[in-house]
Amino acid sequence: MGEGTVGGGRGATGANGPDGACGGSAARKPVRVALVDDQALMRAGFRALLEAEDGIEVVGEAADGRQGLELVRAQVPDIALVDVQMPVMNGIEATRRIAADPHLSAVRVVMLTNYGLDEYVFEALRAGAGGFLLKDTEPADLLQAIEVVAGGEALLSPSVTRTLIGEFVARPPDRATAPGLESLTRREREVTALAARGLSNEEIAAHMVVSPFTAKTHISRAMTKLGARDRAQLVVFAYESGLVTARRTLG
């Protein structure tokens, strides 16, 4: 998958400690992961990899979106790895229902795809997914993704955000689907626009001449006002509202 497919390198510690290893302390609770994919071999591979890592617990498997939704409701995992294309109910609809359930607000959905930035990814982000992974991702990248999301960071690295912008958001803004722009302060609009351009918190801080903590605070407040579950949805809002427009030079 390579560097650009998962977030990383932004100091995500969270549940995993500063050393970058999942479950760095025996006293820490394990990161609980649900696997939702219609390919049994794929589920088995992910399970074997994750269960070999200290600090990660696979709480169950499901073979289609409806079973996945039931699994997530029953187990309330920290992370749900959900395939995009599945029988009975596809991953996007399952994600939409997870995101709409207030009892599942702490669940982070990571979409699994064979094709990278395919036609489904943008809809998945709109539905509430926190990011995505290629199914042929390197094992180290998958573990890094678990670390990043467990630490509360976005799963879209700046490079992926730029590619996403170039591929999927070069379309006229639809302000009817993105209300709330008027609720943002000038600073909050500025950080939202910079995040949508693919800048990290550190880069935003340097651009605005503020501390990284201040930049992160502005982003958090913007997300709260807009009801965005994570940074990925903040990016989607920025383009759908017309706050920023796609540029061909990005990618």
Tab-separated table of C-alpha atoms in Angstrom:
chain	number	residue	atom	x	y	z
A	1	MET	CA	0.000	0.000	0.000
A	2	GLY	CA	2.848	2.392	0.731
A	3	GLU	CA	3.194	5.515	2.797
A	4	GLY	CA	0.179	7.388	1.538
A	5	THR	CA	-2.600	5.004	2.488
A	6	VAL	CA	-2.752	5.421	6.234
A	7	GLY	CA	-2.231	8.273	8.614
A	8	GLY	CA	0.967	8.198	10.563
A	9	GLY	CA	4.000	10.056	11.707
A	10	ARG	CA	2.006	12.662	13.608
A	11	GLY	CA	2.820	11.463	17.088
A	12	ALA	CA	-0.276	9.376	17.695
A	13	THR	CA	0.176	7.844	21.111
A	14	GLY	CA	-3.249	7.540	22.662
A	15	ALA	CA	-3.988	4.012	23.768
A	16	ASN	CA	-0.708	2.677	22.500
A	17	GLY	CA	1.942	4.705	24.221
A	18	PRO	CA	4.675	6.921	22.772
A	19	ASP	CA	6.836	4.009	21.659
A	20	GLY	CA	4.468	3.320	18.724
A	21	ALA	CA	3.663	-0.245	19.746
A	22	CYS	CA	0.082	-1.279	20.156
A	23	GLY	CA	-0.670	-2.038	23.784
A	24	GLY	CA	2.710	-0.890	25.102
A	25	SER	CA	1.601	-1.505	28.701
A	26	ALA	CA	-0.013	-4.547	30.260
A	27	ALA	CA	-2.309	-2.210	32.186
A	28	ARG	CA	-3.786	-0.721	29.024
A	29	LYS	CA	-6.994	-2.043	27.586
A	30	PRO	CA	-6.598	-3.864	24.272
A	31	VAL	CA	-7.820	-2.240	21.078
A	32	ARG	CA	-10.949	-4.179	20.142
A	33	VAL	CA	-11.389	-4.826	16.407
A	34	ALA	CA	-14.314	-6.292	14.415
A	35	LEU	CA	-13.677	-7.822	10.967
A	36	VAL	CA	-16.404	-7.478	8.330
A	37	ASP	CA	-15.564	-8.989	4.932
A	38	ASP	CA	-17.278	-11.548	2.715
A	39	GLN	CA	-13.976	-13.295	1.923
A	40	ALA	CA	-13.190	-15.879	4.602
A	41	LEU	CA	-9.531	-16.028	3.580
A	42	MET	CA	-9.202	-12.270	3.937
A	43	ARG	CA	-10.771	-12.329	7.402
A	44	ALA	CA	-8.476	-15.174	8.452
A	45	GLY	CA	-5.418	-13.266	7.292
A	46	PHE	CA	-6.384	-10.101	9.129
A	47	ARG	CA	-7.265	-12.059	12.267
A	48	ALA	CA	-3.950	-13.917	12.300
A	49	LEU	CA	-1.995	-10.703	11.887
A	50	LEU	CA	-3.914	-8.719	14.490
A	51	GLU	CA	-4.095	-11.450	17.126
A	52	ALA	CA	-0.328	-11.933	16.901
A	53	GLU	CA	0.092	-8.345	18.086
A	54	ASP	CA	0.022	-7.532	21.790
A	55	GLY	CA	-2.716	-5.075	22.711
A	56	ILE	CA	-5.176	-5.984	19.924
A	57	GLU	CA	-8.242	-8.171	20.387
A	58	VAL	CA	-10.413	-9.379	17.500
A	59	VAL	CA	-13.940	-9.442	18.928
A	60	GLY	CA	-15.633	-11.203	16.009
A	61	GLU	CA	-16.099	-11.667	12.273
A	62	ALA	CA	-18.980	-11.099	9.873
A	63	ALA	CA	-19.442	-12.119	6.228
A	64	ASP	CA	-21.773	-9.355	5.046
A	65	GLY	CA	-22.840	-5.848	5.979
A	66	ARG	CA	-25.954	-6.855	7.897
A	67	GLN	CA	-24.048	-9.375	10.004
A	68	GLY	CA	-21.362	-6.748	10.460
A	69	LEU	CA	-23.862	-4.222	11.746
A	70	GLU	CA	-25.216	-6.777	14.214
A	71	LEU	CA	-21.680	-7.629	15.329
A	72	VAL	CA	-20.777	-3.991	15.890
A	73	ARG	CA	-23.976	-3.353	17.833
A	74	ALA	CA	-23.339	-6.383	20.031
A	75	GLN	CA	-19.624	-5.849	20.672
A	76	VAL	CA	-19.165	-2.051	20.255
A	77	PRO	CA	-15.532	-2.431	19.156
A	78	ASP	CA	-13.039	0.411	19.011
A	79	ILE	CA	-12.458	-0.215	15.308
A	80	ALA	CA	-14.507	-1.959	12.616
A	81	LEU	CA	-12.629	-3.015	9.485
A	82	VAL	CA	-15.400	-3.107	6.878
A	83	ASP	CA	-15.199	-4.216	3.242
A	84	VAL	CA	-16.803	-1.854	0.744
A	85	GLN	CA	-18.455	-4.445	-1.502
A	86	MET	CA	-20.382	-7.228	0.240
A	87	PRO	CA	-23.637	-9.157	-0.263
A	88	VAL	CA	-26.920	-8.495	1.619
A	89	MET	CA	-25.778	-5.021	2.750
A	90	ASN	CA	-22.710	-3.274	1.381
A	91	GLY	CA	-20.083	-1.687	3.566
A	92	ILE	CA	-21.144	1.870	2.841
A	93	GLU	CA	-24.702	1.283	4.049
A	94	ALA	CA	-23.425	-0.579	7.106
A	95	THR	CA	-21.103	2.331	7.848
A	96	ARG	CA	-23.939	4.824	7.426
A	97	ARG	CA	-26.027	2.946	9.986
A	98	ILE	CA	-23.146	2.662	12.426
A	99	ALA	CA	-22.460	6.386	12.164
A	100	ALA	CA	-26.148	7.196	12.718
A	101	ASP	CA	-26.402	5.146	15.924
A	102	PRO	CA	-25.584	7.286	18.992
A	103	HIS	CA	-24.693	4.164	20.964
A	104	LEU	CA	-21.909	3.476	18.454
A	105	SER	CA	-20.419	6.967	18.407
A	106	ALA	CA	-17.064	5.697	19.681
A	107	VAL	CA	-16.725	3.092	16.912
A	108	ARG	CA	-14.316	4.074	14.158
A	109	VAL	CA	-15.008	2.470	10.785
A	110	VAL	CA	-12.109	1.773	8.446
A	111	MET	CA	-13.167	0.757	4.947
A	112	LEU	CA	-11.332	-2.026	3.120
A	113	THR	CA	-11.013	-1.803	-0.650
A	114	ASN	CA	-9.230	-3.675	-3.433
A	115	TYR	CA	-8.787	-0.630	-5.615
A	116	GLY	CA	-7.491	2.205	-3.468
A	117	LEU	CA	-9.170	5.474	-4.356
A	118	ASP	CA	-12.037	3.903	-6.249
A	119	GLU	CA	-15.489	5.325	-6.882
A	120	TYR	CA	-16.764	4.120	-3.506
A	121	VAL	CA	-14.265	5.836	-1.228
A	122	PHE	CA	-15.781	9.310	-1.304
A	123	GLU	CA	-19.247	7.914	-0.553
A	124	ALA	CA	-17.750	5.887	2.285
A	125	LEU	CA	-16.278	9.013	3.839
A	126	ARG	CA	-19.589	10.822	3.470
A	127	ALA	CA	-21.288	7.876	5.162
A	128	GLY	CA	-19.071	8.257	8.204
A	129	ALA	CA	-15.964	6.163	7.582
A	130	GLY	CA	-12.870	7.421	9.315
A	131	GLY	CA	-10.537	6.272	6.569
A	132	PHE	CA	-9.663	3.360	4.341
A	133	LEU	CA	-7.060	0.696	3.689
A	134	LEU	CA	-6.105	-1.323	0.669
A	135	LYS	CA	-6.673	-5.044	1.164
A	136	ASP	CA	-3.135	-5.731	0.006
A	137	THR	CA	-1.686	-3.340	2.549
A	138	GLU	CA	1.620	-4.287	4.094
A	139	PRO	CA	1.250	-5.826	7.572
A	140	ALA	CA	3.206	-2.981	9.150
A	141	ASP	CA	0.860	-0.438	7.556
A	142	LEU	CA	-2.207	-2.249	8.883
A	143	LEU	CA	-0.777	-2.245	12.397
A	144	GLN	CA	0.146	1.415	11.990
A	145	ALA	CA	-3.459	2.142	11.006
A	146	ILE	CA	-4.735	0.434	14.141
A	147	GLU	CA	-2.268	2.453	16.196
A	148	VAL	CA	-3.275	5.724	14.580
A	149	VAL	CA	-7.014	5.267	14.971
A	150	ALA	CA	-6.660	3.957	18.528
A	151	GLY	CA	-4.729	7.124	19.334
A	152	GLY	CA	-7.599	9.272	18.074
A	153	GLU	CA	-5.927	10.490	14.894
A	154	ALA	CA	-7.360	10.576	11.382
A	155	LEU	CA	-6.590	7.651	9.086
A	156	LEU	CA	-6.034	9.912	6.095
A	157	SER	CA	-2.485	11.135	5.857
A	158	PRO	CA	-1.872	14.470	4.107
A	159	SER	CA	-0.729	12.697	0.925
A	160	VAL	CA	-3.906	10.627	0.766
A	161	THR	CA	-6.019	13.700	1.480
A	162	ARG	CA	-4.436	15.425	-1.496
A	163	THR	CA	-5.103	12.441	-3.749
A	164	LEU	CA	-8.668	12.192	-2.496
A	165	ILE	CA	-9.198	15.842	-3.317
A	166	GLY	CA	-7.800	15.462	-6.810
A	167	GLU	CA	-9.772	12.310	-7.601
A	168	PHE	CA	-13.149	12.782	-5.963
A	169	VAL	CA	-13.929	16.326	-4.929
A	170	ALA	CA	-13.354	18.205	-8.188
A	171	ARG	CA	-17.060	18.860	-8.529
A	172	PRO	CA	-19.368	21.862	-7.985
A	173	PRO	CA	-20.039	22.512	-4.269
A	174	ASP	CA	-23.383	21.366	-2.893
A	175	ARG	CA	-24.109	23.797	-0.090
A	176	ALA	CA	-27.499	22.225	0.513
A	177	THR	CA	-25.813	19.080	1.822
A	178	ALA	CA	-23.254	20.880	3.985
A	179	PRO	CA	-24.975	23.347	6.335
A	180	GLY	CA	-23.125	24.911	9.240
A	181	LEU	CA	-20.469	27.037	7.570
A	182	GLU	CA	-21.911	30.153	9.205
A	183	SER	CA	-21.295	28.660	12.656
A	184	LEU	CA	-17.521	28.643	12.185
A	185	THR	CA	-15.322	31.512	13.323
A	186	ARG	CA	-12.799	32.996	10.919
A	187	ARG	CA	-10.007	30.965	12.498
A	188	GLU	CA	-12.060	27.763	12.348
A	189	ARG	CA	-12.803	28.329	8.676
A	190	GLU	CA	-9.108	28.883	8.048
A	191	VAL	CA	-7.981	25.669	9.744
A	192	THR	CA	-10.773	23.705	8.046
A	193	ALA	CA	-9.631	24.963	4.661
A	194	LEU	CA	-5.995	24.148	5.425
A	195	ALA	CA	-6.901	20.658	6.633
A	196	ALA	CA	-8.828	20.159	3.404
A	197	ARG	CA	-5.684	21.067	1.479
A	198	GLY	CA	-3.953	18.129	3.144
A	199	LEU	CA	-1.888	19.972	5.750
A	200	SER	CA	-1.002	18.258	9.026
A	201	ASN	CA	-1.580	19.972	12.375
A	202	GLU	CA	2.077	20.992	12.478
A	203	GLU	CA	1.898	22.469	8.977
A	204	ILE	CA	-1.322	24.301	9.821
A	205	ALA	CA	0.307	25.711	12.959
A	206	ALA	CA	3.309	26.937	10.983
A	207	HIS	CA	1.077	28.523	8.340
A	208	MET	CA	-1.049	30.324	10.932
A	209	VAL	CA	1.924	31.097	13.232
A	210	VAL	CA	0.307	29.395	16.221
A	211	SER	CA	1.190	26.356	18.307
A	212	PRO	CA	0.216	22.850	17.113
A	213	PHE	CA	-2.024	22.600	20.188
A	214	THR	CA	-3.889	25.761	19.171
A	215	ALA	CA	-4.296	24.470	15.619
A	216	LYS	CA	-5.623	21.151	16.912
A	217	THR	CA	-8.030	22.993	19.227
A	218	HIS	CA	-9.447	25.026	16.328
A	219	ILE	CA	-9.892	21.840	14.277
A	220	SER	CA	-11.609	20.076	17.173
A	221	ARG	CA	-14.016	22.970	17.657
A	222	ALA	CA	-14.826	23.061	13.940
A	223	MET	CA	-15.503	19.322	13.950
A	224	THR	CA	-17.801	19.684	16.961
A	225	LYS	CA	-19.792	22.514	15.393
A	226	LEU	CA	-20.173	20.653	12.101
A	227	GLY	CA	-20.932	17.274	13.658
A	228	ALA	CA	-17.929	15.744	11.895
A	229	ARG	CA	-16.861	12.404	13.353
A	230	ASP	CA	-13.268	12.876	12.289
A	231	ARG	CA	-10.878	14.810	10.085
A	232	ALA	CA	-11.957	12.931	6.977
A	233	GLN	CA	-15.517	14.216	7.280
A	234	LEU	CA	-14.164	17.703	7.924
A	235	VAL	CA	-12.406	17.535	4.554
A	236	VAL	CA	-15.602	16.374	2.861
A	237	PHE	CA	-17.514	19.280	4.434
A	238	ALA	CA	-14.930	21.818	3.266
A	239	TYR	CA	-15.408	20.837	-0.364
A	240	GLU	CA	-19.147	20.225	-0.309
A	241	SER	CA	-19.744	23.615	1.295
A	242	GLY	CA	-17.564	25.422	-1.213
A	243	LEU	CA	-15.205	26.634	1.532
A	244	VAL	CA	-12.415	25.421	-0.735
A	245	THR	CA	-12.400	24.160	-4.291
A	246	ALA	CA	-10.345	21.400	-5.838
A	247	ARG	CA	-7.246	22.299	-7.787
A	248	ARG	CA	-5.706	20.208	-10.547
A	249	THR	CA	-2.248	20.705	-9.069
A	250	LEU	CA	-3.116	18.524	-6.074
A	251	GLY	CA	-2.456	14.805	-6.202
